Amino acid sequence: MISKKMKYALKALIYIAESNEQVKTKDIAENARIPKKFLEQILLDLKRGCIIASKQGSAGGYYFLKKPHEVALSDIYRIIDGPIALLACVSKNFYEPCSDCPDEAGCKIRWALHRVREQTLSVMETITIADLAKQ
């Protein structure tokens, strides 16, 4: 299950993509129905992840650094919710060995969850913000 923060991040990015211009936090919050304070935290995380940027002032707002068709669901998920893998020992970017597993290579649980990660990642890498905005 994705977190509420992830859901709101996607809603905000879809709104920005559909707007095709700089968008103010207030407009995103109102139109995407996201609490403004929570949205500000999310937008900051997306800025740190180099997905969006902002300009200050009356003509300012948030805009994409990358084109929406270059931003995959997997990119956003990793910024907002962290690893896609269900276990750290299966993660591509957040790998950690299991402390209770004497034989990682022969672990049946790891084998199964590696397959789950591969399938999930395969789909998440092919869906972009542009795809979501088109729906």
GROMACS .gro file of N, CA and C in nm:
model
  405
    1MET      N    1   0.084  -0.117   0.000
    1MET     CA    2   0.000   0.000   0.000
    1MET      C    3   0.089   0.124   0.000
    2ILE      N    4   0.055   0.223  -0.084
    2ILE     CA    5   0.132   0.346  -0.083
    2ILE      C    6   0.084   0.435   0.033
    3SER      N    7   0.172   0.521   0.076
    3SER     CA    8   0.137   0.613   0.185
    3SER      C    9   0.050   0.726   0.132
    4LYS      N   10  -0.015   0.795   0.223
    4LYS     CA   11  -0.095   0.912   0.186
    4LYS      C   12  -0.002   1.019   0.127
    5LYS      N   13   0.118   1.028   0.179
    5LYS     CA   14   0.216   1.124   0.128
    5LYS      C   15   0.247   1.096  -0.019
    6MET      N   16   0.262   0.970  -0.054
    6MET     CA   17   0.289   0.932  -0.193
    6MET      C   18   0.169   0.965  -0.281
    7LYS      N   19   0.051   0.935  -0.233
    7LYS     CA   20  -0.069   0.966  -0.310
    7LYS      C   21  -0.079   1.116  -0.335
    8TYR      N   22  -0.054   1.196  -0.233
    8TYR     CA   23  -0.059   1.341  -0.249
    8TYR      C   24   0.052   1.391  -0.342
    9ALA      N   25   0.168   1.331  -0.335
    9ALA     CA   26   0.278   1.370  -0.425
    9ALA      C   27   0.236   1.347  -0.570
   10LEU      N   28   0.176   1.233  -0.595
   10LEU     CA   29   0.130   1.203  -0.732
   10LEU      C   30   0.021   1.301  -0.776
   11LYS      N   31  -0.074   1.329  -0.687
   11LYS     CA   32  -0.180   1.424  -0.721
   11LYS      C   33  -0.122   1.562  -0.753
   12ALA      N   34  -0.025   1.606  -0.673
   12ALA     CA   35   0.038   1.736  -0.697
   12ALA      C   36   0.112   1.738  -0.830
   13LEU      N   37   0.187   1.633  -0.859
   13LEU     CA   38   0.263   1.627  -0.984
   13LEU      C   39   0.171   1.620  -1.105
   14ILE      N   40   0.063   1.548  -1.092
   14ILE     CA   41  -0.035   1.541  -1.202
   14ILE      C   42  -0.093   1.680  -1.226
   15TYR      N   43  -0.126   1.750  -1.120
   15TYR     CA   44  -0.181   1.885  -1.134
   15TYR      C   45  -0.081   1.979  -1.202
   16ILE      N   46   0.044   1.972  -1.160
   16ILE     CA   47   0.147   2.057  -1.222
   16ILE      C   48   0.163   2.021  -1.369
   17ALA      N   49   0.164   1.892  -1.400
   17ALA     CA   50   0.179   1.846  -1.539
   17ALA      C   51   0.063   1.893  -1.626
   18GLU      N   52  -0.057   1.884  -1.572
   18GLU     CA   53  -0.175   1.926  -1.648
   18GLU      C   54  -0.179   2.077  -1.669
   19SER      N   55  -0.119   2.152  -1.578
   19SER     CA   56  -0.121   2.298  -1.586
   19SER      C   57  -0.028   2.352  -1.695
   20ASN      N   58   0.079   2.281  -1.723
   20ASN     CA   59   0.177   2.324  -1.824
   20ASN      C   60   0.235   2.462  -1.796
   21GLU      N   61   0.238   2.503  -1.670
   21GLU     CA   62   0.297   2.630  -1.631
   21GLU      C   63   0.333   2.623  -1.483
   22GLN      N   64   0.393   2.731  -1.434
   22GLN     CA   65   0.425   2.735  -1.292
   22GLN      C   66   0.295   2.742  -1.212
   23VAL      N   67   0.293   2.667  -1.103
   23VAL     CA   68   0.170   2.657  -1.023
   23VAL      C   69   0.202   2.690  -0.877
   24LYS      N   70   0.119   2.770  -0.818
   24LYS     CA   71   0.136   2.809  -0.678
   24LYS      C   72   0.089   2.697  -0.585
   25THR      N   73   0.152   2.691  -0.469
   25THR     CA   74   0.117   2.590  -0.369
   25THR      C   75  -0.032   2.596  -0.335
   26LYS      N   76  -0.082   2.716  -0.318
   26LYS     CA   77  -0.224   2.735  -0.284
   26LYS      C   78  -0.315   2.672  -0.389
   27ASP      N   79  -0.282   2.691  -0.517
   27ASP     CA   80  -0.363   2.634  -0.625
   27ASP      C   81  -0.357   2.482  -0.627
   28ILE      N   82  -0.238   2.428  -0.604
   28ILE     CA   83  -0.223   2.282  -0.599
   28ILE      C   84  -0.308   2.227  -0.485
   29ALA      N   85  -0.292   2.288  -0.367
   29ALA     CA   86  -0.365   2.241  -0.248
   29ALA      C   87  -0.515   2.242  -0.270
   30GLU      N   88  -0.566   2.352  -0.325
   30GLU     CA   89  -0.710   2.364  -0.346
   30GLU      C   90  -0.761   2.268  -0.453
   31ASN      N   91  -0.694   2.263  -0.566
   31ASN     CA   92  -0.742   2.183  -0.679
   31ASN      C   93  -0.717   2.034  -0.664
   32ALA      N   94  -0.608   1.997  -0.598
   32ALA     CA   95  -0.579   1.855  -0.577
   32ALA      C   96  -0.631   1.807  -0.441
   33ARG      N   97  -0.688   1.898  -0.363
   33ARG     CA   98  -0.746   1.866  -0.233
   33ARG      C   99  -0.644   1.802  -0.139
   34ILE      N  100  -0.535   1.876  -0.120
   34ILE     CA  101  -0.426   1.831  -0.034
   34ILE      C  102  -0.408   1.937   0.076
   35PRO      N  103  -0.398   1.897   0.203
   35PRO     CA  104  -0.372   1.996   0.308
   35PRO      C  105  -0.243   2.074   0.277
   36LYS      N  106  -0.252   2.207   0.283
   36LYS     CA  107  -0.142   2.294   0.239
   36LYS      C  108  -0.011   2.268   0.314
   37LYS      N  109  -0.015   2.255   0.444
   37LYS     CA  110   0.108   2.232   0.522
   37LYS      C  111   0.175   2.100   0.482
   38PHE      N  112   0.095   1.997   0.463
   38PHE     CA  113   0.148   1.866   0.422
   38PHE      C  114   0.205   1.877   0.280
   39LEU      N  115   0.134   1.948   0.194
   39LEU     CA  116   0.180   1.968   0.057
   39LEU      C  117   0.315   2.038   0.053
   40GLU      N  118   0.335   2.136   0.137
   40GLU     CA  119   0.463   2.208   0.140
   40GLU      C  120   0.578   2.114   0.169
   41GLN      N  121   0.559   2.020   0.262
   41GLN     CA  122   0.662   1.920   0.293
   41GLN      C  123   0.689   1.829   0.173
   42ILE      N  124   0.582   1.788   0.106
   42ILE     CA  125   0.594   1.700  -0.010
   42ILE      C  126   0.668   1.770  -0.123
   43LEU      N  127   0.631   1.894  -0.150
   43LEU     CA  128   0.696   1.970  -0.258
   43LEU      C  129   0.844   1.990  -0.227
   44LEU      N  130   0.878   2.010  -0.102
   44LEU     CA  131   1.018   2.023  -0.062
   44LEU      C  132   1.094   1.893  -0.090
   45ASP      N  133   1.034   1.779  -0.057
   45ASP     CA  134   1.097   1.649  -0.086
   45ASP      C  135   1.117   1.631  -0.237
   46LEU      N  136   1.018   1.671  -0.316
   46LEU     CA  137   1.029   1.657  -0.461
   46LEU      C  138   1.134   1.752  -0.519
   47LYS      N  139   1.151   1.868  -0.455
   47LYS     CA  140   1.258   1.960  -0.496
   47LYS      C  141   1.394   1.899  -0.465
   48ARG      N  142   1.408   1.844  -0.346
   48ARG     CA  143   1.535   1.780  -0.307
   48ARG      C  144   1.567   1.661  -0.399
   49GLY      N  145   1.462   1.596  -0.450
   49GLY     CA  146   1.479   1.484  -0.541
   49GLY      C  147   1.498   1.526  -0.686
   50CYS      N  148   1.506   1.657  -0.709
   50CYS     CA  149   1.531   1.713  -0.843
   50CYS      C  150   1.422   1.678  -0.945
   51ILE      N  151   1.299   1.669  -0.899
   51ILE     CA  152   1.186   1.645  -0.988
   51ILE      C  153   1.122   1.777  -1.027
   52ILE      N  154   1.108   1.866  -0.929
   52ILE     CA  155   1.049   1.998  -0.953
   52ILE      C  156   1.141   2.106  -0.898
   53ALA      N  157   1.110   2.230  -0.934
   53ALA     CA  158   1.179   2.347  -0.880
   53ALA      C  159   1.073   2.454  -0.859
   54SER      N  160   1.115   2.565  -0.799
   54SER     CA  161   1.018   2.672  -0.778
   54SER      C  162   1.085   2.807  -0.799
   55LYS      N  163   1.001   2.904  -0.831
   55LYS     CA  164   1.044   3.043  -0.839
   55LYS      C  165   0.961   3.121  -0.740
   56GLN      N  166   1.025   3.216  -0.673
   56GLN     CA  167   0.957   3.299  -0.575
   56GLN      C  168   0.888   3.416  -0.643
   57GLY      N  169   0.799   3.480  -0.571
   57GLY     CA  170   0.736   3.602  -0.618
   57GLY      C  171   0.597   3.581  -0.674
   58SER      N  172   0.536   3.692  -0.714
   58SER     CA  173   0.397   3.687  -0.761
   58SER      C  174   0.382   3.608  -0.891
   59ALA      N  175   0.486   3.605  -0.973
   59ALA     CA  176   0.480   3.528  -1.098
   59ALA      C  177   0.544   3.390  -1.081
   60GLY      N  178   0.577   3.355  -0.959
   60GLY     CA  179   0.647   3.230  -0.933
   60GLY      C  180   0.554   3.112  -0.917
   61GLY      N  181   0.612   3.000  -0.877
   61GLY     CA  182   0.537   2.879  -0.855
   61GLY      C  183   0.626   2.757  -0.880
   62TYR      N  184   0.565   2.639  -0.875
   62TYR     CA  185   0.636   2.513  -0.896
   62TYR      C  186   0.626   2.471  -1.041
   63TYR      N  187   0.733   2.410  -1.089
   63TYR     CA  188   0.738   2.360  -1.227
   63TYR      C  189   0.832   2.239  -1.232
   64PHE      N  190   0.820   2.160  -1.337
   64PHE     CA  191   0.903   2.041  -1.353
   64PHE      C  192   1.045   2.078  -1.396
   65LEU      N  193   1.143   2.012  -1.337
   65LEU     CA  194   1.281   2.021  -1.385
   65LEU      C  195   1.301   1.926  -1.502
   66LYS      N  196   1.236   1.811  -1.491
   66LYS     CA  197   1.238   1.712  -1.598
   66LYS      C  198   1.103   1.718  -1.668
   67LYS      N  199   1.096   1.666  -1.786
   67LYS     CA  200   0.966   1.657  -1.854
   67LYS      C  201   0.883   1.548  -1.786
   68PRO      N  202   0.751   1.569  -1.774
   68PRO     CA  203   0.667   1.469  -1.706
   68PRO      C  204   0.679   1.328  -1.764
   69HIS      N  205   0.711   1.315  -1.892
   69HIS     CA  206   0.727   1.180  -1.949
   69HIS      C  207   0.861   1.116  -1.911
   70GLU      N  208   0.948   1.191  -1.845
   70GLU     CA  209   1.076   1.139  -1.798
   70GLU      C  210   1.072   1.101  -1.649
   71VAL      N  211   0.961   1.129  -1.584
   71VAL     CA  212   0.949   1.103  -1.440
   71VAL      C  213   0.861   0.981  -1.418
   72ALA      N  214   0.924   0.871  -1.378
   72ALA     CA  215   0.853   0.745  -1.358
   72ALA      C  216   0.797   0.736  -1.216
   73LEU      N  217   0.695   0.655  -1.203
   73LEU     CA  218   0.636   0.627  -1.072
   73LEU      C  219   0.743   0.579  -0.974
   74SER      N  220   0.836   0.499  -1.022
   74SER     CA  221   0.942   0.447  -0.935
   74SER      C  222   1.030   0.560  -0.880
   75ASP      N  223   1.054   0.664  -0.959
   75ASP     CA  224   1.134   0.778  -0.912
   75ASP      C  225   1.067   0.846  -0.794
   76ILE      N  226   0.937   0.871  -0.809
   76ILE     CA  227   0.861   0.939  -0.705
   76ILE      C  228   0.850   0.851  -0.580
   77TYR      N  229   0.823   0.724  -0.601
   77TYR     CA  230   0.810   0.632  -0.488
   77TYR      C  231   0.936   0.630  -0.403
   78ARG      N  232   1.051   0.623  -0.468
   78ARG     CA  233   1.178   0.619  -0.393
   78ARG      C  234   1.202   0.748  -0.316
   79ILE      N  235   1.165   0.861  -0.372
   79ILE     CA  236   1.182   0.989  -0.302
   79ILE      C  237   1.089   0.998  -0.182
   80ILE      N  238   0.966   0.958  -0.200
   80ILE     CA  239   0.864   0.978  -0.097
   80ILE      C  240   0.856   0.861   0.002
   81ASP      N  241   0.849   0.739  -0.047
   81ASP     CA  242   0.827   0.623   0.040
   81ASP      C  243   0.951   0.536   0.060
   82GLY      N  244   1.057   0.558  -0.017
   82GLY     CA  245   1.179   0.480   0.001
   82GLY      C  246   1.186   0.359  -0.089
   83PRO      N  247   1.241   0.249  -0.038
   83PRO     CA  248   1.264   0.131  -0.122
   83PRO      C  249   1.136   0.070  -0.178
   84ILE      N  250   1.146   0.020  -0.299
   84ILE     CA  251   1.035  -0.049  -0.362
   84ILE      C  252   1.027  -0.193  -0.311
   85ALA      N  253   1.141  -0.247  -0.276
   85ALA     CA  254   1.147  -0.385  -0.226
   85ALA      C  255   1.079  -0.397  -0.089
   86LEU      N  256   1.022  -0.514  -0.064
   86LEU     CA  257   0.955  -0.540   0.063
   86LEU      C  258   1.052  -0.579   0.174
   87LEU      N  259   1.173  -0.619   0.137
   87LEU     CA  260   1.279  -0.649   0.233
   87LEU      C  261   1.405  -0.575   0.191
   88ALA      N  262   1.481  -0.528   0.288
   88ALA     CA  263   1.604  -0.453   0.258
   88ALA      C  264   1.706  -0.538   0.181
   89CYS      N  265   1.708  -0.668   0.204
   89CYS     CA  266   1.806  -0.754   0.137
   89CYS      C  267   1.774  -0.776  -0.011
   90VAL      N  268   1.659  -0.727  -0.056
   90VAL     CA  269   1.617  -0.741  -0.195
   90VAL      C  270   1.625  -0.606  -0.268
   91SER      N  271   1.650  -0.502  -0.195
   91SER     CA  272   1.647  -0.368  -0.252
   91SER      C  273   1.767  -0.339  -0.341
   92LYS      N  274   1.742  -0.271  -0.452
   92LYS     CA  275   1.849  -0.227  -0.543
   92LYS      C  276   1.926  -0.110  -0.486
   93ASN      N  277   1.855  -0.012  -0.434
   93ASN     CA  278   1.918   0.113  -0.390
   93ASN      C  279   1.932   0.127  -0.239
   94PHE      N  280   1.864   0.044  -0.162
   94PHE     CA  281   1.867   0.055  -0.016
   94PHE      C  282   1.905  -0.079   0.048
   95TYR      N  283   1.990  -0.154  -0.019
   95TYR     CA  284   2.027  -0.289   0.026
   95TYR      C  285   2.087  -0.290   0.167
   96GLU      N  286   2.043  -0.386   0.247
   96GLU     CA  287   2.104  -0.419   0.375
   96GLU      C  288   2.086  -0.569   0.395
   97PRO      N  289   2.189  -0.639   0.442
   97PRO     CA  290   2.172  -0.783   0.467
   97PRO      C  291   2.080  -0.806   0.588
   98CYS      N  292   2.010  -0.918   0.585
   98CYS     CA  293   1.925  -0.955   0.698
   98CYS      C  294   2.014  -1.008   0.810
   99SER      N  295   1.992  -0.963   0.929
   99SER     CA  296   2.075  -1.007   1.042
   99SER      C  297   2.041  -1.148   1.086
  100ASP      N  298   1.923  -1.195   1.052
  100ASP     CA  299   1.879  -1.328   1.097
  100ASP      C  300   1.888  -1.435   0.987
  101CYS      N  301   1.955  -1.403   0.877
  101CYS     CA  302   1.961  -1.496   0.764
  101CYS      C  303   2.105  -1.545   0.744
  102PRO      N  304   2.132  -1.674   0.771
  102PRO     CA  305   2.268  -1.724   0.757
  102PRO      C  306   2.310  -1.748   0.611
  103ASP      N  307   2.213  -1.769   0.522
  103ASP     CA  308   2.245  -1.799   0.382
  103ASP      C  309   2.155  -1.718   0.288
  104GLU      N  310   2.197  -1.597   0.260
  104GLU     CA  311   2.116  -1.508   0.177
  104GLU      C  312   2.088  -1.568   0.039
  105ALA      N  313   2.186  -1.631  -0.020
  105ALA     CA  314   2.171  -1.688  -0.154
  105ALA      C  315   2.067  -1.801  -0.158
  106GLY      N  316   2.053  -1.873  -0.049
  106GLY     CA  317   1.958  -1.984  -0.045
  106GLY      C  318   1.827  -1.951   0.023
  107CYS      N  319   1.807  -1.827   0.059
  107CYS     CA  320   1.687  -1.788   0.132
  107CYS      C  321   1.564  -1.790   0.040
  108LYS      N  322   1.467  -1.871   0.077
  108LYS     CA  323   1.345  -1.884  -0.002
  108LYS      C  324   1.257  -1.758   0.003
  109ILE      N  325   1.258  -1.691   0.116
  109ILE     CA  326   1.180  -1.568   0.129
  109ILE      C  327   1.240  -1.461   0.039
  110ARG      N  328   1.372  -1.448   0.042
  110ARG     CA  329   1.440  -1.349  -0.042
  110ARG      C  330   1.412  -1.377  -0.189
  111TRP      N  331   1.416  -1.504  -0.227
  111TRP     CA  332   1.391  -1.543  -0.367
  111TRP      C  333   1.253  -1.495  -0.411
  112ALA      N  334   1.152  -1.519  -0.328
  112ALA     CA  335   1.014  -1.481  -0.363
  112ALA      C  336   0.999  -1.329  -0.369
  113LEU      N  337   1.053  -1.260  -0.270
  113LEU     CA  338   1.036  -1.115  -0.266
  113LEU      C  339   1.122  -1.043  -0.370
  114HIS      N  340   1.227  -1.108  -0.414
  114HIS     CA  341   1.305  -1.054  -0.526
  114HIS      C  342   1.219  -1.054  -0.652
  115ARG      N  343   1.146  -1.162  -0.674
  115ARG     CA  344   1.055  -1.170  -0.790
  115ARG      C  345   0.946  -1.063  -0.782
  116VAL      N  346   0.892  -1.042  -0.662
  116VAL     CA  347   0.789  -0.939  -0.642
  116VAL      C  348   0.847  -0.801  -0.675
  117ARG      N  349   0.967  -0.774  -0.625
  117ARG     CA  350   1.031  -0.645  -0.652
  117ARG      C  351   1.054  -0.624  -0.800
  118GLU      N  352   1.103  -0.726  -0.869
  118GLU     CA  353   1.131  -0.714  -1.012
  118GLU      C  354   1.005  -0.683  -1.092
  119GLN      N  355   0.896  -0.752  -1.061
  119GLN     CA  356   0.770  -0.728  -1.132
  119GLN      C  357   0.714  -0.589  -1.100
  120THR      N  358   0.718  -0.553  -0.974
  120THR     CA  359   0.668  -0.422  -0.933
  120THR      C  360   0.750  -0.311  -0.997
  121LEU      N  361   0.880  -0.324  -0.990
  121LEU     CA  362   0.970  -0.224  -1.047
  121LEU      C  363   0.951  -0.213  -1.198
  122SER      N  364   0.933  -0.324  -1.263
  122SER     CA  365   0.912  -0.326  -1.408
  122SER      C  366   0.792  -0.240  -1.447
  123VAL      N  367   0.685  -0.252  -1.374
  123VAL     CA  368   0.565  -0.173  -1.403
  123VAL      C  369   0.586  -0.027  -1.363
  124MET      N  370   0.640  -0.004  -1.245
  124MET     CA  371   0.657   0.133  -1.195
  124MET      C  372   0.751   0.216  -1.282
  125GLU      N  373   0.846   0.151  -1.346
  125GLU     CA  374   0.940   0.223  -1.432
  125GLU      C  375   0.877   0.263  -1.566
  126THR      N  376   0.768   0.199  -1.603
  126THR     CA  377   0.707   0.228  -1.732
  126THR      C  378   0.592   0.330  -1.723
  127ILE      N  379   0.543   0.355  -1.604
  127ILE     CA  380   0.434   0.453  -1.588
  127ILE      C  381   0.495   0.586  -1.546
  128THR      N  382   0.462   0.690  -1.623
  128THR     CA  383   0.518   0.823  -1.595
  128THR      C  384   0.410   0.919  -1.547
  129ILE      N  385   0.453   1.034  -1.502
  129ILE     CA  386   0.359   1.139  -1.462
  129ILE      C  387   0.277   1.183  -1.584
  130ALA      N  388   0.339   1.187  -1.700
  130ALA     CA  389   0.266   1.223  -1.822
  130ALA      C  390   0.155   1.121  -1.849
  131ASP      N  391   0.184   0.993  -1.828
  131ASP     CA  392   0.081   0.889  -1.846
  131ASP      C  393  -0.036   0.913  -1.751
  132LEU      N  394  -0.006   0.944  -1.626
  132LEU     CA  395  -0.111   0.967  -1.528
  132LEU      C  396  -0.192   1.092  -1.562
  133ALA      N  397  -0.125   1.195  -1.611
  133ALA     CA  398  -0.195   1.319  -1.647
  133ALA      C  399  -0.289   1.299  -1.765
  134LYS      N  400  -0.257   1.204  -1.853
  134LYS     CA  401  -0.341   1.176  -1.971
  134LYS      C  402  -0.469   1.103  -1.934
  135GLN      N  403  -0.467   1.028  -1.824
  135GLN     CA  404  -0.583   0.943  -1.790
  135GLN      C  405  -0.707   1.022  -1.759
   0.00000   0.00000   0.00000
